[in-house]
Amino acid sequence: MARIAVIGAGMGALAAAARLAVAGHRVVVYERAATYGGAVGVLERDGFVFDTGPGLLRVPAVYRDLFVKTGKEPLEKCVDLVQVDPASRHVFADGTEVSLPNASRAGVVSALGTALGAGAGERWGELLVRAREAWDRTRRPLLEEPLWPNWQVLAEREPYPTVRQRRLLRTRTATTLAEVGAWELGDPRLAALLESHALAYGLDPRVTPAAATVLPYMEHAFGTWYVRGGMRELARAVYERCLARRVDFHFDAAVERIVEKDGRATGVELADGTVADADFVVAGVAPGVLDRLTSGTAIRGGGEVPPQRGLPSRLTVHLALRGGRPDGVAHRTVVHAADRERELHRLFGERPGRTASTGPGFPASPTVTVLRPGDPALVPDDDHEAVTLSVTVPPGLEPAEDDVQGVLSAAERAIPGLRDRLLWHEVRTPADIAEATGTDGGAVPAPALAAAGGRLLHPSNSTRLPGLFTVGGWAHPGGGLPHAGMSGALVAGLIVEGPDFQGSR
């Protein structure tokens, strides 16, 4: 039985802790905050409850596997997991609207054809077929296996089979998500639908590789799910599974240093000077925090995937509304920007190869995601509604009140009369995310993607310091609830089975 110190109680760290404990190891988790869950937080006020992190779950099989492997009770016995239908509603710049059924390619094709015109649904369906090929090529190395030592193969190969386009005497193929949208979909609304999947993760579709088509594919193939009571209930269930497996938790316990001896991680030193010995250390923290904890030790080096830095953050506005949620309202509505190019310029700067005229700032007329759960557990009574608005913004941005009002104005396209119903709102800024997670500027990690020279891969779970492993959104396979859960499985496999571990089955 090994002694394992886990730094942080985010979802990836909790998943690793539960799996390691059931394998017979003594696991102790040290969390600097007063509670578990990391980015999966909660805001409660006046009988209203809001998720401050992810509001929906994709690929629930990751957490089903975790519960099967760590105890007798399956996931559905521990949380009330329900499919969201429709999966999403989209309000485009020209006023066109469409609701997309959950986990139904045929239904999505039909809905898009009806809303956007003949051929639109078929083009989207054909894109999903190609995206599935990219998914099949990258699923195991990007989700289920430790990062390959020869990760350059993933970096160099574009897994998406782009359609060759004839233009005059030239043949061209799309290399970015924006080009896929423009050249293969042929409708700016379909292009906006495609690009919104990247934008939700803080990715610039103008430079994000075509491999990112796996993002909408995952949603269509595995569905969109909600946990009644809010996504915080999923964090609670994983935490309680850890307790059942006798994982020991220390909250308000900041780790100041990873202790090393004879070139190996041998424990952690807490803020009060206490040293806890360990045979292995699992760090579920952001790159900047890990740098501080391992000051003077190069845990990453040449030839390895470097940590991602400077990623965008999110602005979240929580709304307490008078009046109940109307019947038939979509759980999630995406209100698309009136001017996508201007939005991307404000978010990411000028297109590569051009001179930037201004630095990144708050996106003009931003794309806004509106979540309306319709969950009685989130409101004081049936005569009120809890709504969450979210916008991708540059890291470290401090929004002005005009920016928040702009988000509310955009949301009114999805919720007519919103301001007349508004009791109060609370704003969660990148600074709030930075405080909760320790990330620089409140940056939010994106899922790992192939191609793009490896720019969108994340560092391996093992490090150059023997005995030290990394877990969570800032390590392979990257951000998002499914990916965090998979990182926990990978770290547990590497510790239990050793360096010969070939991946989850």
CSV table of C-alpha atoms in Angstrom, one decimal, residues 147-379:
chain,number,residue,atom,x,y,z
A,147,LEU,CA,0.2,11.0,-23.9
A,148,TRP,CA,2.4,9.3,-26.4
A,149,PRO,CA,6.2,9.9,-26.0
A,150,ASN,CA,6.1,10.6,-29.8
A,151,TRP,CA,3.3,13.0,-29.4
A,152,GLN,CA,4.6,14.9,-32.4
A,153,VAL,CA,2.6,12.3,-34.5
A,154,LEU,CA,-0.6,13.7,-33.1
A,155,ALA,CA,0.7,17.3,-33.6
A,156,GLU,CA,1.5,16.8,-37.3
A,157,ARG,CA,-1.4,14.8,-38.5
A,158,GLU,CA,-4.7,16.4,-39.2
A,159,PRO,CA,-7.3,13.7,-38.5
A,160,TYR,CA,-10.3,15.4,-40.1
A,161,PRO,CA,-10.8,14.3,-43.7
A,162,THR,CA,-11.4,17.7,-45.3
A,163,VAL,CA,-13.3,18.0,-48.6
A,164,ARG,CA,-11.1,19.2,-51.5
A,165,GLN,CA,-12.5,22.4,-52.9
A,166,ARG,CA,-12.1,23.4,-56.6
A,167,ARG,CA,-11.8,27.1,-57.2
A,168,LEU,CA,-10.9,28.2,-60.7
A,169,LEU,CA,-7.7,26.3,-61.4
A,170,ARG,CA,-6.7,25.7,-57.8
A,171,THR,CA,-7.6,23.0,-55.3
A,172,ARG,CA,-7.8,23.9,-51.6
A,173,THR,CA,-8.5,22.0,-48.4
A,174,ALA,CA,-9.6,23.4,-45.1
A,175,THR,CA,-7.1,23.4,-42.3
A,176,THR,CA,-8.9,25.5,-39.6
A,177,LEU,CA,-12.4,25.2,-38.2
A,178,ALA,CA,-13.3,28.6,-39.7
A,179,GLU,CA,-12.3,27.3,-43.2
A,180,VAL,CA,-14.4,24.1,-42.7
A,181,GLY,CA,-17.4,26.3,-41.9
A,182,ALA,CA,-16.9,28.6,-44.8
A,183,TRP,CA,-15.9,26.1,-47.4
A,184,GLU,CA,-17.8,22.9,-46.5
A,185,LEU,CA,-21.0,24.2,-44.9
A,186,GLY,CA,-21.7,27.2,-47.2
A,187,ASP,CA,-24.0,29.0,-44.9
A,188,PRO,CA,-22.9,31.6,-42.4
A,189,ARG,CA,-25.4,30.3,-39.8
A,190,LEU,CA,-24.0,26.8,-40.1
A,191,ALA,CA,-20.5,28.2,-39.8
A,192,ALA,CA,-21.5,30.1,-36.7
A,193,LEU,CA,-23.0,26.9,-35.2
A,194,LEU,CA,-19.8,25.0,-35.9
A,195,GLU,CA,-17.5,27.8,-34.5
A,196,SER,CA,-19.6,28.2,-31.4
A,197,HIS,CA,-18.4,24.8,-30.1
A,198,ALA,CA,-14.8,26.1,-30.3
A,199,LEU,CA,-15.6,29.5,-28.9
A,200,ALA,CA,-17.3,27.9,-25.8
A,201,TYR,CA,-13.9,26.5,-24.9
A,202,GLY,CA,-12.1,29.7,-25.6
A,203,LEU,CA,-10.7,28.6,-28.9
A,204,ASP,CA,-10.2,31.0,-31.9
A,205,PRO,CA,-11.9,29.1,-34.8
A,206,ARG,CA,-9.7,31.1,-37.3
A,207,VAL,CA,-6.6,29.2,-36.1
A,208,THR,CA,-8.2,26.1,-34.4
A,209,PRO,CA,-7.5,23.0,-36.5
A,210,ALA,CA,-10.2,21.2,-38.4
A,211,ALA,CA,-9.8,18.4,-35.8
A,212,ALA,CA,-12.0,20.5,-33.5
A,213,THR,CA,-15.0,19.2,-35.5
A,214,VAL,CA,-14.9,16.4,-32.8
A,215,LEU,CA,-16.4,18.9,-30.3
A,216,PRO,CA,-19.9,19.0,-32.0
A,217,TYR,CA,-19.6,15.4,-32.9
A,218,MET,CA,-19.2,14.4,-29.2
A,219,GLU,CA,-22.3,16.4,-28.3
A,220,HIS,CA,-24.4,14.8,-31.1
A,221,ALA,CA,-23.1,11.3,-30.5
A,222,PHE,CA,-23.2,11.1,-26.7
A,223,GLY,CA,-25.8,13.6,-25.9
A,224,THR,CA,-26.1,16.5,-23.5
A,225,TRP,CA,-27.0,15.7,-19.8
A,226,TYR,CA,-27.9,17.6,-16.7
A,227,VAL,CA,-27.7,16.6,-13.1
A,228,ARG,CA,-30.8,17.6,-11.1
A,229,GLY,CA,-29.9,20.0,-8.3
A,230,GLY,CA,-27.1,21.4,-10.5
A,231,MET,CA,-23.7,20.1,-11.6
A,232,ARG,CA,-22.4,20.6,-8.0
A,233,GLU,CA,-24.4,17.4,-7.3
A,234,LEU,CA,-22.0,15.5,-9.5
A,235,ALA,CA,-19.0,16.9,-7.5
A,236,ARG,CA,-20.8,15.9,-4.3
A,237,ALA,CA,-21.3,12.4,-5.5
A,238,VAL,CA,-17.7,11.9,-6.5
A,239,TYR,CA,-16.6,13.4,-3.2
A,240,GLU,CA,-18.8,11.0,-1.2
A,241,ARG,CA,-17.5,8.1,-3.2
A,242,CYS,CA,-14.0,9.2,-2.1
A,243,LEU,CA,-15.1,9.2,1.5
A,244,ALA,CA,-16.7,5.8,1.1
A,245,ARG,CA,-13.3,4.6,-0.2
A,246,ARG,CA,-11.7,6.1,2.9
A,247,VAL,CA,-9.9,9.0,1.2
A,248,ASP,CA,-8.8,11.5,3.8
A,249,PHE,CA,-9.5,15.2,3.1
A,250,HIS,CA,-7.9,18.3,4.6
A,251,PHE,CA,-9.6,21.5,3.6
A,252,ASP,CA,-8.2,25.0,4.1
A,253,ALA,CA,-4.9,23.3,3.8
A,254,ALA,CA,-2.6,25.1,1.3
A,255,VAL,CA,0.4,23.2,0.0
A,256,GLU,CA,3.5,25.4,-0.1
A,257,ARG,CA,6.0,23.0,-1.6
A,258,ILE,CA,6.4,19.6,-3.1
A,259,VAL,CA,9.1,17.9,-1.0
A,260,GLU,CA,11.9,16.2,-3.0
A,261,LYS,CA,14.6,13.8,-1.8
A,262,ASP,CA,17.2,12.0,-3.9
A,263,GLY,CA,15.6,13.2,-7.1
A,264,ARG,CA,12.1,12.0,-6.3
A,265,ALA,CA,8.9,13.6,-4.9
A,266,THR,CA,8.5,12.4,-1.4
A,267,GLY,CA,5.7,14.4,0.1
A,268,VAL,CA,4.2,17.9,0.5
A,269,GLU,CA,4.9,20.8,2.9
A,270,LEU,CA,1.8,22.7,4.1
A,271,ALA,CA,1.5,26.4,4.8
A,272,ASP,CA,1.9,25.8,8.6
A,273,GLY,CA,5.2,24.0,8.0
A,274,THR,CA,3.8,20.5,8.4
A,275,VAL,CA,5.5,18.0,6.1
A,276,ALA,CA,3.3,15.0,5.0
A,277,ASP,CA,5.4,12.1,3.6
A,278,ALA,CA,4.2,10.3,0.5
A,279,ASP,CA,5.3,7.7,-2.0
A,280,PHE,CA,3.6,9.6,-4.8
A,281,VAL,CA,2.3,13.1,-5.2
A,282,VAL,CA,-0.6,13.9,-7.6
A,283,ALA,CA,-1.0,17.6,-8.4
A,284,GLY,CA,-4.3,18.9,-9.7
A,285,VAL,CA,-3.3,22.5,-10.0
A,286,ALA,CA,-2.7,25.1,-12.7
A,287,PRO,CA,0.7,25.4,-14.4
A,288,GLY,CA,1.7,28.6,-12.5
A,289,VAL,CA,0.8,27.0,-9.2
A,290,LEU,CA,2.8,23.9,-10.0
A,291,ASP,CA,5.8,26.0,-11.0
A,292,ARG,CA,5.7,27.6,-7.5
A,293,LEU,CA,5.4,24.3,-5.8
A,294,THR,CA,8.4,22.8,-7.6
A,295,SER,CA,10.5,26.0,-7.7
A,296,GLY,CA,14.0,25.1,-8.9
A,297,THR,CA,13.0,21.7,-10.4
A,298,ALA,CA,12.4,21.3,-14.1
A,299,ILE,CA,9.5,18.9,-14.2
A,300,ARG,CA,9.0,19.6,-17.9
A,301,GLY,CA,11.7,19.8,-20.5
A,302,GLY,CA,12.7,20.1,-24.1
A,303,GLY,CA,10.8,17.7,-26.4
A,304,GLU,CA,7.8,17.6,-24.1
A,305,VAL,CA,4.4,19.3,-24.5
A,306,PRO,CA,4.6,22.7,-22.7
A,307,PRO,CA,1.8,23.9,-20.4
A,308,GLN,CA,-0.8,26.1,-22.1
A,309,ARG,CA,-0.8,29.7,-20.9
A,310,GLY,CA,-2.8,32.8,-21.6
A,311,LEU,CA,-6.0,31.0,-22.5
A,312,PRO,CA,-9.3,32.9,-22.4
A,313,SER,CA,-11.6,33.1,-19.4
A,314,ARG,CA,-15.3,33.4,-18.9
A,315,LEU,CA,-17.7,36.1,-17.6
A,316,THR,CA,-20.8,34.7,-16.0
A,317,VAL,CA,-23.9,36.6,-15.0
A,318,HIS,CA,-26.4,34.9,-12.7
A,319,LEU,CA,-29.9,36.1,-12.9
A,320,ALA,CA,-32.7,35.9,-10.3
A,321,LEU,CA,-36.0,36.4,-12.2
A,322,ARG,CA,-39.5,36.8,-11.0
A,323,GLY,CA,-42.0,34.6,-12.8
A,324,GLY,CA,-41.6,30.9,-13.4
A,325,ARG,CA,-39.9,29.3,-16.4
A,326,PRO,CA,-42.3,28.9,-19.3
A,327,ASP,CA,-43.1,25.4,-20.5
A,328,GLY,CA,-41.2,24.3,-23.6
A,329,VAL,CA,-38.2,26.5,-23.0
A,330,ALA,CA,-34.8,25.1,-24.1
A,331,HIS,CA,-32.4,24.4,-21.3
A,332,ARG,CA,-29.6,25.9,-23.3
A,333,THR,CA,-29.8,28.7,-25.9
A,334,VAL,CA,-26.8,30.1,-27.8
A,335,VAL,CA,-27.4,33.7,-28.9
A,336,HIS,CA,-24.9,34.2,-31.7
A,337,ALA,CA,-22.9,37.5,-32.2
A,338,ALA,CA,-24.2,40.0,-34.6
A,339,ASP,CA,-20.7,40.4,-36.1
A,340,ARG,CA,-18.6,37.3,-35.6
A,341,GLU,CA,-15.4,38.7,-37.1
A,342,ARG,CA,-15.6,41.7,-34.8
A,343,GLU,CA,-16.2,39.5,-31.8
A,344,LEU,CA,-13.2,37.3,-32.7
A,345,HIS,CA,-11.0,40.3,-33.2
A,346,ARG,CA,-11.9,41.7,-29.8
A,347,LEU,CA,-11.4,38.3,-28.1
A,348,PHE,CA,-8.2,37.1,-29.8
A,349,GLY,CA,-6.8,40.1,-31.7
A,350,GLU,CA,-6.3,40.4,-35.4
A,351,ARG,CA,-6.0,37.4,-37.7
A,352,PRO,CA,-2.5,35.9,-37.7
A,353,GLY,CA,-0.3,37.5,-40.3
A,354,ARG,CA,-2.0,40.9,-39.9
A,355,THR,CA,-1.0,43.8,-37.7
A,356,ALA,CA,-3.2,44.0,-34.6
A,357,SER,CA,-4.8,47.4,-34.3
A,358,THR,CA,-5.9,46.9,-30.7
A,359,GLY,CA,-5.3,44.4,-28.0
A,360,PRO,CA,-8.0,42.0,-26.8
A,361,GLY,CA,-10.9,43.4,-24.9
A,362,PHE,CA,-14.5,42.7,-24.1
A,363,PRO,CA,-16.1,41.2,-27.2
A,364,ALA,CA,-18.5,43.5,-29.0
A,365,SER,CA,-22.1,42.0,-29.2
A,366,PRO,CA,-20.8,38.7,-27.8
A,367,THR,CA,-22.0,35.2,-28.3
A,368,VAL,CA,-24.0,34.5,-25.1
A,369,THR,CA,-24.9,31.0,-23.8
A,370,VAL,CA,-28.1,31.1,-21.8
A,371,LEU,CA,-28.8,28.3,-19.3
A,372,ARG,CA,-32.4,27.9,-18.1
A,373,PRO,CA,-32.5,24.6,-16.1
A,374,GLY,CA,-36.1,24.7,-15.0
A,375,ASP,CA,-35.0,22.7,-11.9
A,376,PRO,CA,-37.3,23.3,-8.8
A,377,ALA,CA,-34.2,22.7,-6.6
A,378,LEU,CA,-32.6,25.9,-7.9
A,379,VAL,CA,-35.4,28.4,-7.1
